[in-house]
Amino acid sequence: MNLPFKKHINGIHPYEPGKPIEEVERELGLARVIKLASNENPLGSSKKAQQAVRRAIDRMQLYPDGSCFYLKEKLAQSLGVTAEQLVIGNGSNEIIELLARGFLSSGDHVVTSELSFLVYPLITKVCGSELRMARMIDFRYSLPALLELIDEKTKLVFIANPNNPTGTYVTQKEVDAFLKQVPPHTLVCFDEAYFDFVDAKDFPDILSVIKKGRENVMILRTFSKSYGLAALRIGYGIGTPGLIDYLNKVRQPFNVNQLAQVAATAALGDRTFLMKTKQTIIQGRTFLKKALTQMGISGTPSQANFILMDVKKDANRVFQDLLKKGIIVRSMAAYGLRTYLRVTIGTPVENKMFIKALQEVL
Ligand SMILES: Cc1ncc(COP(=O)(O)O)c(C=O)c1O
């Protein structure tokens, strides 16, 4: 072929999403399949968001509001920032991409940790930039190890907090020490996709850092997890007005669809759904940790809506055996963790079904 394919892009392995429920039902002839593989909301989504989408359906011929005006107003109010400090994306994934498009050129460096979100390496490689991954300690980001990798070519640092797939987090004290040493030409992006599931007291308050005007720090959050709007694709970034203005130059004019905008705006007004989700996840997490401990299985101390666990058997095999029982989880073999699974917290019934199936399979 004569097309000018780029070598560094040809070498990329595309992101593999979790298996869809319908596919497993069809392939294995199962009537009921539960998916604990993609960190989705087990309670569905807010009824208020659903109603807002129904109301917006008869305006689908119109382009969406390119500035996400109403959503930004509402978000700004709830976060205590200005609308100029918010950029909305087609999922928070899109904002990772905006950062890469805005800041990375070939030869630049991106620093993150091993065993973290796969989209960081993916997007770095697309830009022809170099990814530097620090080692984890006990499945936790080591911020001193990240610091050692930062140099004059480092444009972006990604810290998933809590991290996917480990569920672990970095503390306020660790972040304070880290931010004192990060050079001003390096933008540190705290990816807080799982922020709403945190109950740890020493979780860092990055929002305050941004409110104080720190230019090289930003936060990413999403409506996909705690608000249950993954299918609509909507997330956001928080930063200083200067940084947000720059990212707005990089994005497409109508990057966020209207159904997502109205759903997210309505979801923000449904505190009851958010609180119920949070409670379900924290209780489910406690239940699963206890049940796993009783089975002699160690799980990471997760602050997210999933647990990384060492089943001490071939993870791909255990994944297949659970699939036959109608339970989709994630094997972590592709991360080099050959005996580990990542399991999303489900409803109380789903959590019990998972534990029972795991007992049988092991
Ligand atoms: C750490 C992390 N960041 C970002 C995302 C992307 O979320 P969104 O659905 O908003 O693109 C995920 C989703 O799995 C994630 O785990």
mmCIF file of C-alpha atoms and ligand atoms in Angstrom:
data_model
loop_
_atom_site.group_PDB
_atom_site.id
_atom_site.type_symbol
_atom_site.label_atom_id
_atom_site.label_comp_id
_atom_site.label_asym_id
_atom_site.label_seq_id
_atom_site.Cartn_x
_atom_site.Cartn_y
_atom_site.Cartn_z
ATOM 1 C CA MET A 1 0.000 0.000 0.000
ATOM 2 C CA ASN A 2 1.156 3.482 -0.803
ATOM 3 C CA LEU A 3 -0.713 5.426 1.847
ATOM 4 C CA PRO A 4 1.516 7.483 4.128
ATOM 5 C CA PHE A 5 0.816 5.423 7.269
ATOM 6 C CA LYS A 6 2.845 6.675 10.211
ATOM 7 C CA LYS A 7 5.084 4.039 11.774
ATOM 8 C CA HIS A 8 4.398 5.100 15.371
ATOM 9 C CA ILE A 9 0.635 4.842 14.772
ATOM 10 C CA ASN A 10 0.842 1.440 13.064
ATOM 11 C CA GLY A 11 2.498 0.098 16.207
ATOM 12 C CA ILE A 12 -0.436 1.016 18.467
ATOM 13 C CA HIS A 13 -2.724 -1.673 19.915
ATOM 14 C CA PRO A 14 -6.270 -0.230 19.918
ATOM 15 C CA TYR A 15 -8.045 0.044 23.297
ATOM 16 C CA GLU A 16 -10.098 -3.082 23.962
ATOM 17 C CA PRO A 17 -13.418 -2.326 25.644
ATOM 18 C CA GLY A 18 -15.190 -4.822 27.929
ATOM 19 C CA LYS A 19 -17.407 -7.394 26.187
ATOM 20 C CA PRO A 20 -20.979 -6.135 25.614
ATOM 21 C CA ILE A 21 -23.757 -8.021 27.442
ATOM 22 C CA GLU A 22 -25.674 -8.796 24.214
ATOM 23 C CA GLU A 23 -22.601 -10.392 22.621
ATOM 24 C CA VAL A 24 -22.063 -12.749 25.567
ATOM 25 C CA GLU A 25 -25.770 -13.664 25.727
ATOM 26 C CA ARG A 26 -25.775 -14.455 22.021
ATOM 27 C CA GLU A 27 -22.470 -16.353 21.928
ATOM 28 C CA LEU A 28 -23.063 -18.462 25.022
ATOM 29 C CA GLY A 29 -26.841 -18.776 24.751
ATOM 30 C CA LEU A 30 -27.317 -17.306 28.238
ATOM 31 C CA ALA A 31 -30.550 -15.624 29.335
ATOM 32 C CA ARG A 32 -29.051 -13.389 32.049
ATOM 33 C CA VAL A 33 -25.635 -11.876 31.880
ATOM 34 C CA ILE A 34 -24.234 -9.275 34.258
ATOM 35 C CA LYS A 35 -21.405 -6.952 33.328
ATOM 36 C CA LEU A 36 -18.896 -6.031 35.999
ATOM 37 C CA ALA A 37 -16.232 -5.084 33.501
ATOM 38 C CA SER A 38 -16.405 -1.412 32.556
ATOM 39 C CA ASN A 39 -16.906 0.464 35.831
ATOM 40 C CA GLU A 40 -20.424 1.500 34.868
ATOM 41 C CA ASN A 41 -23.156 2.619 37.265
ATOM 42 C CA PRO A 42 -25.094 -0.412 38.595
ATOM 43 C CA LEU A 43 -28.172 1.731 39.325
ATOM 44 C CA GLY A 44 -28.543 3.020 35.763
ATOM 45 C CA SER A 45 -28.996 6.771 35.496
ATOM 46 C CA SER A 46 -31.052 9.539 37.067
ATOM 47 C CA LYS A 47 -34.754 9.597 36.053
ATOM 48 C CA LYS A 48 -34.408 13.380 35.774
ATOM 49 C CA ALA A 49 -31.651 12.947 33.188
ATOM 50 C CA GLN A 50 -33.771 10.429 31.279
ATOM 51 C CA GLN A 51 -36.720 12.841 31.186
ATOM 52 C CA ALA A 52 -34.475 15.656 29.960
ATOM 53 C CA VAL A 53 -33.250 13.451 27.097
ATOM 54 C CA ARG A 54 -36.840 12.560 26.123
ATOM 55 C CA ARG A 55 -37.752 16.239 26.051
ATOM 56 C CA ALA A 56 -34.742 17.074 23.861
ATOM 57 C CA ILE A 57 -35.447 14.349 21.305
ATOM 58 C CA ASP A 58 -37.684 16.471 19.104
ATOM 59 C CA ARG A 59 -34.878 19.002 18.581
ATOM 60 C CA MET A 60 -32.386 16.568 17.113
ATOM 61 C CA GLN A 61 -32.285 18.410 13.780
ATOM 62 C CA LEU A 62 -30.478 21.320 15.501
ATOM 63 C CA TYR A 63 -26.774 21.543 16.200
ATOM 64 C CA PRO A 64 -25.980 21.407 19.901
ATOM 65 C CA ASP A 65 -25.020 24.447 21.965
ATOM 66 C CA GLY A 66 -21.331 24.662 21.092
ATOM 67 C CA SER A 67 -20.512 26.473 24.333
ATOM 68 C CA CYS A 68 -22.456 24.116 26.677
ATOM 69 C CA PHE A 69 -23.719 27.315 28.328
ATOM 70 C CA TYR A 70 -26.335 25.929 30.738
ATOM 71 C CA LEU A 71 -24.253 22.961 31.812
ATOM 72 C CA LYS A 72 -21.238 25.141 32.494
ATOM 73 C CA GLU A 73 -23.336 27.598 34.504
ATOM 74 C CA LYS A 74 -24.674 24.808 36.678
ATOM 75 C CA LEU A 75 -21.327 23.061 37.067
ATOM 76 C CA ALA A 76 -19.556 26.326 37.864
ATOM 77 C CA GLN A 77 -22.066 26.994 40.611
ATOM 78 C CA SER A 78 -21.714 23.558 42.166
ATOM 79 C CA LEU A 79 -17.890 23.593 42.027
ATOM 80 C CA GLY A 80 -17.409 27.208 43.101
ATOM 81 C CA VAL A 81 -15.467 28.172 39.961
ATOM 82 C CA THR A 82 -16.363 30.360 36.959
ATOM 83 C CA ALA A 83 -17.709 29.035 33.648
ATOM 84 C CA GLU A 84 -14.424 30.220 32.072
ATOM 85 C CA GLN A 85 -12.639 27.577 34.133
ATOM 86 C CA LEU A 86 -14.550 24.680 32.549
ATOM 87 C CA VAL A 87 -14.123 22.803 29.288
ATOM 88 C CA ILE A 88 -16.693 20.137 28.389
ATOM 89 C CA GLY A 89 -15.739 17.082 26.344
ATOM 90 C CA ASN A 90 -17.202 14.116 24.524
ATOM 91 C CA GLY A 91 -16.315 12.046 27.582
ATOM 92 C CA SER A 92 -13.321 13.050 29.703
ATOM 93 C CA ASN A 93 -11.368 10.961 27.198
ATOM 94 C CA GLU A 94 -11.796 13.766 24.705
ATOM 95 C CA ILE A 95 -10.190 16.214 27.093
ATOM 96 C CA ILE A 96 -7.168 13.918 27.411
ATOM 97 C CA GLU A 97 -7.016 14.132 23.643
ATOM 98 C CA LEU A 98 -7.380 17.945 23.660
ATOM 99 C CA LEU A 99 -4.457 18.145 26.061
ATOM 100 C CA ALA A 100 -2.374 15.970 23.795
ATOM 101 C CA ARG A 101 -3.336 17.924 20.665
ATOM 102 C CA GLY A 102 -2.748 21.216 22.443
ATOM 103 C CA PHE A 103 0.564 20.462 24.107
ATOM 104 C CA LEU A 104 2.359 17.547 22.484
ATOM 105 C CA SER A 105 4.640 17.456 19.488
ATOM 106 C CA SER A 106 6.959 14.719 18.365
ATOM 107 C CA GLY A 107 9.913 14.488 20.749
ATOM 108 C CA ASP A 108 7.987 15.759 23.802
ATOM 109 C CA HIS A 109 7.610 13.622 26.909
ATOM 110 C CA VAL A 110 4.555 12.536 28.882
ATOM 111 C CA VAL A 111 4.990 11.167 32.386
ATOM 112 C CA THR A 112 2.565 8.837 34.145
ATOM 113 C CA SER A 113 2.715 5.584 36.080
ATOM 114 C CA GLU A 114 2.721 1.964 35.022
ATOM 115 C CA LEU A 115 -0.607 0.167 35.619
ATOM 116 C CA SER A 116 -2.697 3.211 34.920
ATOM 117 C CA PHE A 117 -5.342 4.311 32.423
ATOM 118 C CA LEU A 118 -4.557 2.936 28.953
ATOM 119 C CA VAL A 119 -5.708 6.041 27.104
ATOM 120 C CA TYR A 120 -2.644 8.034 28.323
ATOM 121 C CA PRO A 121 -0.142 5.833 26.434
ATOM 122 C CA LEU A 122 -2.478 5.555 23.472
ATOM 123 C CA ILE A 123 -2.797 9.290 22.938
ATOM 124 C CA THR A 124 0.872 9.984 23.636
ATOM 125 C CA LYS A 125 1.869 7.501 20.960
ATOM 126 C CA VAL A 126 -0.565 8.971 18.414
ATOM 127 C CA CYS A 127 1.236 12.317 18.840
ATOM 128 C CA GLY A 128 4.626 10.705 18.283
ATOM 129 C CA SER A 129 5.669 11.735 21.793
ATOM 130 C CA GLU A 130 7.559 9.663 24.318
ATOM 131 C CA LEU A 131 5.802 8.067 27.256
ATOM 132 C CA ARG A 132 7.709 7.667 30.516
ATOM 133 C CA MET A 133 6.117 5.416 33.068
ATOM 134 C CA ALA A 134 7.159 5.423 36.713
ATOM 135 C CA ARG A 135 7.074 2.244 38.791
ATOM 136 C CA MET A 136 4.276 1.784 41.288
ATOM 137 C CA ILE A 137 4.859 0.877 44.905
ATOM 138 C CA ASP A 138 2.277 -1.528 46.338
ATOM 139 C CA PHE A 139 -0.036 -0.792 43.402
ATOM 140 C CA ARG A 140 0.090 2.940 44.226
ATOM 141 C CA TYR A 141 1.403 5.848 42.147
ATOM 142 C CA SER A 142 4.809 6.868 43.483
ATOM 143 C CA LEU A 143 4.931 10.644 43.011
ATOM 144 C CA PRO A 144 8.679 10.849 43.834
ATOM 145 C CA ALA A 145 9.237 8.287 41.030
ATOM 146 C CA LEU A 146 7.206 10.494 38.664
ATOM 147 C CA LEU A 147 9.292 13.529 39.665
ATOM 148 C CA GLU A 148 12.479 11.701 38.731
ATOM 149 C CA LEU A 149 11.149 11.255 35.188
ATOM 150 C CA ILE A 150 10.120 14.874 34.656
ATOM 151 C CA ASP A 151 12.594 16.891 32.578
ATOM 152 C CA GLU A 152 12.613 19.954 30.296
ATOM 153 C CA LYS A 153 10.802 17.982 27.573
ATOM 154 C CA THR A 154 7.939 16.877 29.860
ATOM 155 C CA LYS A 155 4.808 18.724 28.760
ATOM 156 C CA LEU A 156 2.146 16.625 30.482
ATOM 157 C CA VAL A 157 1.837 14.471 33.585
ATOM 158 C CA PHE A 158 -1.218 12.244 34.048
ATOM 159 C CA ILE A 159 -2.184 11.106 37.533
ATOM 160 C CA ALA A 160 -5.351 9.016 37.722
ATOM 161 C CA ASN A 161 -6.629 9.534 41.249
ATOM 162 C CA PRO A 162 -8.149 7.128 42.253
ATOM 163 C CA ASN A 163 -6.292 5.085 39.690
ATOM 164 C CA ASN A 164 -7.758 2.688 37.151
ATOM 165 C CA PRO A 165 -7.169 -0.315 37.319
ATOM 166 C CA THR A 166 -5.742 -0.405 40.870
ATOM 167 C CA GLY A 167 -8.353 1.752 42.659
ATOM 168 C CA THR A 168 -5.606 3.211 44.882
ATOM 169 C CA TYR A 169 -5.033 6.932 45.475
ATOM 170 C CA VAL A 170 -2.342 9.483 46.271
ATOM 171 C CA THR A 171 -2.792 11.548 49.432
ATOM 172 C CA GLN A 172 -2.910 15.306 50.098
ATOM 173 C CA LYS A 173 0.521 15.164 51.724
ATOM 174 C CA GLU A 174 2.060 13.348 48.764
ATOM 175 C CA VAL A 175 0.492 15.772 46.284
ATOM 176 C CA ASP A 176 1.616 18.847 48.269
ATOM 177 C CA ALA A 177 5.213 17.648 48.217
ATOM 178 C CA PHE A 178 4.963 16.758 44.522
ATOM 179 C CA LEU A 179 3.458 20.059 43.366
ATOM 180 C CA LYS A 180 6.214 21.998 45.166
ATOM 181 C CA GLN A 181 8.732 20.433 42.794
ATOM 182 C CA VAL A 182 6.959 20.229 39.448
ATOM 183 C CA PRO A 183 8.431 22.767 37.001
ATOM 184 C CA PRO A 184 6.082 25.458 35.632
ATOM 185 C CA HIS A 185 6.382 24.267 31.992
ATOM 186 C CA THR A 186 4.799 20.889 32.914
ATOM 187 C CA LEU A 187 1.003 20.606 33.123
ATOM 188 C CA VAL A 188 -0.158 18.120 35.772
ATOM 189 C CA CYS A 189 -3.521 16.586 35.015
ATOM 190 C CA PHE A 190 -5.332 14.915 37.912
ATOM 191 C CA ASP A 191 -7.832 12.521 36.349
ATOM 192 C CA GLU A 192 -10.610 12.212 38.944
ATOM 193 C CA ALA A 193 -13.025 9.996 36.980
ATOM 194 C CA TYR A 194 -13.841 8.086 40.215
ATOM 195 C CA PHE A 195 -13.855 11.093 42.567
ATOM 196 C CA ASP A 196 -17.455 10.595 43.762
ATOM 197 C CA PHE A 197 -16.668 7.142 45.190
ATOM 198 C CA VAL A 198 -13.900 8.353 47.496
ATOM 199 C CA ASP A 199 -14.405 8.271 51.262
ATOM 200 C CA ALA A 200 -10.741 8.561 52.326
ATOM 201 C CA LYS A 201 -10.148 11.568 54.568
ATOM 202 C CA ASP A 202 -6.671 12.327 53.183
ATOM 203 C CA PHE A 203 -7.752 12.453 49.541
ATOM 204 C CA PRO A 204 -6.226 15.596 47.971
ATOM 205 C CA ASP A 205 -8.240 18.746 47.315
ATOM 206 C CA ILE A 206 -6.949 19.728 43.878
ATOM 207 C CA LEU A 207 -9.861 22.072 43.250
ATOM 208 C CA SER A 208 -8.491 24.439 45.925
ATOM 209 C CA VAL A 209 -5.111 24.461 44.191
ATOM 210 C CA ILE A 210 -6.794 25.551 40.942
ATOM 211 C CA LYS A 211 -8.949 28.120 42.737
ATOM 212 C CA LYS A 212 -5.751 29.673 44.090
ATOM 213 C CA GLY A 213 -4.732 30.248 40.456
ATOM 214 C CA ARG A 214 -2.101 27.546 39.954
ATOM 215 C CA GLU A 215 -1.643 27.520 36.179
ATOM 216 C CA ASN A 216 -0.067 24.137 35.556
ATOM 217 C CA VAL A 217 -2.654 21.973 37.341
ATOM 218 C CA MET A 218 -5.952 20.691 36.010
ATOM 219 C CA ILE A 219 -8.679 18.225 36.951
ATOM 220 C CA LEU A 220 -10.685 15.866 34.761
ATOM 221 C CA ARG A 221 -14.045 14.507 35.844
ATOM 222 C CA THR A 222 -16.781 12.562 34.081
ATOM 223 C CA PHE A 223 -20.531 11.978 34.018
ATOM 224 C CA SER A 224 -19.921 8.370 32.884
ATOM 225 C CA LYS A 225 -19.513 6.728 36.294
ATOM 226 C CA SER A 226 -21.301 8.254 39.284
ATOM 227 C CA TYR A 227 -23.988 9.868 37.086
ATOM 228 C CA GLY A 228 -24.437 6.775 34.888
ATOM 229 C CA LEU A 229 -24.242 8.621 31.557
ATOM 230 C CA ALA A 230 -21.438 6.609 29.911
ATOM 231 C CA ALA A 231 -23.395 6.019 26.690
ATOM 232 C CA LEU A 232 -23.895 9.745 26.103
ATOM 233 C CA ARG A 233 -20.153 10.570 26.391
ATOM 234 C CA ILE A 234 -19.711 13.652 28.539
ATOM 235 C CA GLY A 235 -16.967 14.768 30.899
ATOM 236 C CA TYR A 236 -15.190 17.993 31.823
ATOM 237 C CA GLY A 237 -11.955 19.657 32.716
ATOM 238 C CA ILE A 238 -11.312 22.327 35.370
ATOM 239 C CA GLY A 239 -8.374 24.704 35.144
ATOM 240 C CA THR A 240 -7.374 28.349 35.076
ATOM 241 C CA PRO A 241 -9.214 30.531 32.493
ATOM 242 C CA GLY A 242 -6.012 30.835 30.429
ATOM 243 C CA LEU A 243 -5.595 27.067 30.114
ATOM 244 C CA ILE A 244 -9.288 26.483 29.369
ATOM 245 C CA ASP A 245 -9.298 29.204 26.722
ATOM 246 C CA TYR A 246 -6.360 27.447 25.045
ATOM 247 C CA LEU A 247 -8.101 24.039 25.109
ATOM 248 C CA ASN A 248 -11.260 25.575 23.638
ATOM 249 C CA LYS A 249 -9.207 26.572 20.598
ATOM 250 C CA VAL A 250 -8.287 22.932 20.059
ATOM 251 C CA ARG A 251 -11.742 21.351 20.326
ATOM 252 C CA GLN A 252 -14.329 20.867 17.595
ATOM 253 C CA PRO A 253 -17.074 23.550 17.610
ATOM 254 C CA PHE A 254 -19.874 21.066 18.440
ATOM 255 C CA ASN A 255 -17.921 18.439 20.348
ATOM 256 C CA VAL A 256 -20.624 17.618 22.931
ATOM 257 C CA ASN A 257 -24.022 16.432 21.701
ATOM 258 C CA GLN A 258 -27.213 18.051 22.953
ATOM 259 C CA LEU A 259 -28.691 14.931 24.600
ATOM 260 C CA ALA A 260 -25.539 14.602 26.694
ATOM 261 C CA GLN A 261 -25.679 18.285 27.665
ATOM 262 C CA VAL A 262 -29.293 18.218 28.843
ATOM 263 C CA ALA A 263 -28.823 14.864 30.597
ATOM 264 C CA ALA A 264 -25.739 16.067 32.469
ATOM 265 C CA THR A 265 -27.417 19.346 33.463
ATOM 266 C CA ALA A 266 -30.450 17.492 34.824
ATOM 267 C CA ALA A 267 -28.274 14.849 36.515
ATOM 268 C CA LEU A 268 -26.433 17.579 38.430
ATOM 269 C CA GLY A 269 -29.766 18.546 39.940
ATOM 270 C CA ASP A 270 -30.480 15.004 41.177
ATOM 271 C CA ARG A 271 -28.476 14.767 44.397
ATOM 272 C CA THR A 272 -30.600 11.832 45.571
ATOM 273 C CA PHE A 273 -29.443 9.627 42.684
ATOM 274 C CA LEU A 274 -25.806 10.603 43.217
ATOM 275 C CA MET A 275 -25.982 9.908 46.948
ATOM 276 C CA LYS A 276 -27.685 6.540 46.368
ATOM 277 C CA THR A 277 -24.984 5.589 43.868
ATOM 278 C CA LYS A 278 -22.231 6.593 46.245
ATOM 279 C CA GLN A 279 -23.803 4.613 49.080
ATOM 280 C CA THR A 280 -24.297 1.536 46.851
ATOM 281 C CA ILE A 281 -20.666 1.590 45.746
ATOM 282 C CA ILE A 282 -19.179 2.138 49.194
ATOM 283 C CA GLN A 283 -21.344 -0.580 50.763
ATOM 284 C CA GLY A 284 -20.662 -2.939 47.827
ATOM 285 C CA ARG A 285 -16.936 -2.289 48.115
ATOM 286 C CA THR A 286 -16.992 -3.165 51.819
ATOM 287 C CA PHE A 287 -19.046 -6.310 51.162
ATOM 288 C CA LEU A 288 -16.749 -7.528 48.373
ATOM 289 C CA LYS A 289 -13.554 -6.824 50.312
ATOM 290 C CA LYS A 290 -14.838 -8.819 53.269
ATOM 291 C CA ALA A 291 -16.062 -11.724 51.122
ATOM 292 C CA LEU A 292 -12.759 -11.829 49.230
ATOM 293 C CA THR A 293 -10.736 -11.773 52.448
ATOM 294 C CA GLN A 294 -12.776 -14.718 53.703
ATOM 295 C CA MET A 295 -11.841 -16.562 50.500
ATOM 296 C CA GLY A 296 -8.156 -15.754 51.042
ATOM 297 C CA ILE A 297 -8.087 -13.391 48.061
ATOM 298 C CA SER A 298 -6.316 -10.067 48.399
ATOM 299 C CA GLY A 299 -7.861 -7.020 46.773
ATOM 300 C CA THR A 300 -6.282 -3.582 46.486
ATOM 301 C CA PRO A 301 -7.635 -0.967 48.968
ATOM 302 C CA SER A 302 -9.856 0.606 46.339
ATOM 303 C CA GLN A 303 -11.451 4.058 46.529
ATOM 304 C CA ALA A 304 -13.144 3.547 43.157
ATOM 305 C CA ASN A 305 -16.125 1.513 41.925
ATOM 306 C CA PHE A 306 -14.017 -1.559 41.192
ATOM 307 C CA ILE A 307 -11.540 -3.824 42.926
ATOM 308 C CA LEU A 308 -8.324 -5.263 41.551
ATOM 309 C CA MET A 309 -7.857 -8.767 42.953
ATOM 310 C CA ASP A 310 -5.285 -11.551 42.804
ATOM 311 C CA VAL A 311 -7.183 -14.805 42.235
ATOM 312 C CA LYS A 312 -3.866 -16.717 42.143
ATOM 313 C CA LYS A 313 -4.956 -18.626 39.047
ATOM 314 C CA ASP A 314 -4.649 -17.841 35.358
ATOM 315 C CA ALA A 315 -6.770 -14.696 35.010
ATOM 316 C CA ASN A 316 -7.776 -15.356 31.394
ATOM 317 C CA ARG A 317 -9.002 -18.808 32.382
ATOM 318 C CA VAL A 318 -10.964 -17.507 35.382
ATOM 319 C CA PHE A 319 -12.407 -14.762 33.156
ATOM 320 C CA GLN A 320 -13.638 -17.402 30.649
ATOM 321 C CA ASP A 321 -15.080 -19.620 33.400
ATOM 322 C CA LEU A 322 -16.967 -16.651 34.915
ATOM 323 C CA LEU A 323 -18.213 -15.728 31.442
ATOM 324 C CA LYS A 324 -19.780 -19.179 31.078
ATOM 325 C CA LYS A 325 -21.685 -18.414 34.272
ATOM 326 C CA GLY A 326 -22.938 -15.156 32.792
ATOM 327 C CA ILE A 327 -20.556 -12.774 34.582
ATOM 328 C CA ILE A 328 -18.304 -10.448 32.586
ATOM 329 C CA VAL A 329 -15.256 -9.121 34.456
ATOM 330 C CA ARG A 330 -11.834 -7.899 33.243
ATOM 331 C CA SER A 331 -8.764 -10.085 33.093
ATOM 332 C CA MET A 332 -5.671 -8.013 33.822
ATOM 333 C CA ALA A 333 -3.359 -10.367 31.914
ATOM 334 C CA ALA A 334 -2.877 -7.719 29.225
ATOM 335 C CA TYR A 335 -1.320 -5.447 31.893
ATOM 336 C CA GLY A 336 1.125 -8.235 32.753
ATOM 337 C CA LEU A 337 -0.894 -9.115 35.888
ATOM 338 C CA ARG A 338 -1.491 -12.711 34.892
ATOM 339 C CA THR A 339 -3.459 -13.763 37.951
ATOM 340 C CA TYR A 340 -5.440 -10.560 38.502
ATOM 341 C CA LEU A 341 -9.019 -9.577 37.735
ATOM 342 C CA ARG A 342 -10.620 -6.136 37.895
ATOM 343 C CA VAL A 343 -14.212 -6.380 39.012
ATOM 344 C CA THR A 344 -16.690 -3.491 39.002
ATOM 345 C CA ILE A 345 -18.912 -3.100 42.076
ATOM 346 C CA GLY A 346 -22.490 -4.012 41.150
ATOM 347 C CA THR A 347 -25.834 -4.003 42.933
ATOM 348 C CA PRO A 348 -25.959 -6.054 46.174
ATOM 349 C CA VAL A 349 -27.511 -8.967 44.208
ATOM 350 C CA GLU A 350 -24.845 -8.798 41.490
ATOM 351 C CA ASN A 351 -22.050 -8.669 44.071
ATOM 352 C CA LYS A 352 -23.394 -11.833 45.730
ATOM 353 C CA MET A 353 -23.762 -13.562 42.348
ATOM 354 C CA PHE A 354 -20.149 -12.689 41.542
ATOM 355 C CA ILE A 355 -18.806 -14.048 44.843
ATOM 356 C CA LYS A 356 -20.794 -17.282 44.461
ATOM 357 C CA ALA A 357 -19.600 -17.744 40.860
ATOM 358 C CA LEU A 358 -15.992 -16.988 41.827
ATOM 359 C CA GLN A 359 -16.155 -19.571 44.641
ATOM 360 C CA GLU A 360 -17.415 -22.186 42.178
ATOM 361 C CA VAL A 361 -14.858 -21.316 39.505
ATOM 362 C CA LEU A 362 -11.871 -21.339 41.870
HETATM 363 C C1 LIG B 1 -9.106 6.985 34.883
HETATM 364 C C2 LIG B 1 -10.123 7.221 33.817
HETATM 365 N N1 LIG B 1 -10.150 8.401 33.200
HETATM 366 C C3 LIG B 1 -11.043 8.687 32.243
HETATM 367 C C4 LIG B 1 -11.974 7.732 31.842
HETATM 368 C C5 LIG B 1 -12.871 8.073 30.690
HETATM 369 O O1 LIG B 1 -14.097 8.437 31.049
HETATM 370 P P1 LIG B 1 -15.130 9.040 29.992
HETATM 371 O O2 LIG B 1 -16.213 8.035 29.856
HETATM 372 O O3 LIG B 1 -15.577 10.322 30.587
HETATM 373 O O4 LIG B 1 -14.413 9.267 28.686
HETATM 374 C C6 LIG B 1 -11.993 6.490 32.451
HETATM 375 C C7 LIG B 1 -12.956 5.489 32.008
HETATM 376 O O5 LIG B 1 -12.877 4.322 32.177
HETATM 377 C C8 LIG B 1 -11.027 6.218 33.458
HETATM 378 O O6 LIG B 1 -10.971 5.035 34.052
#
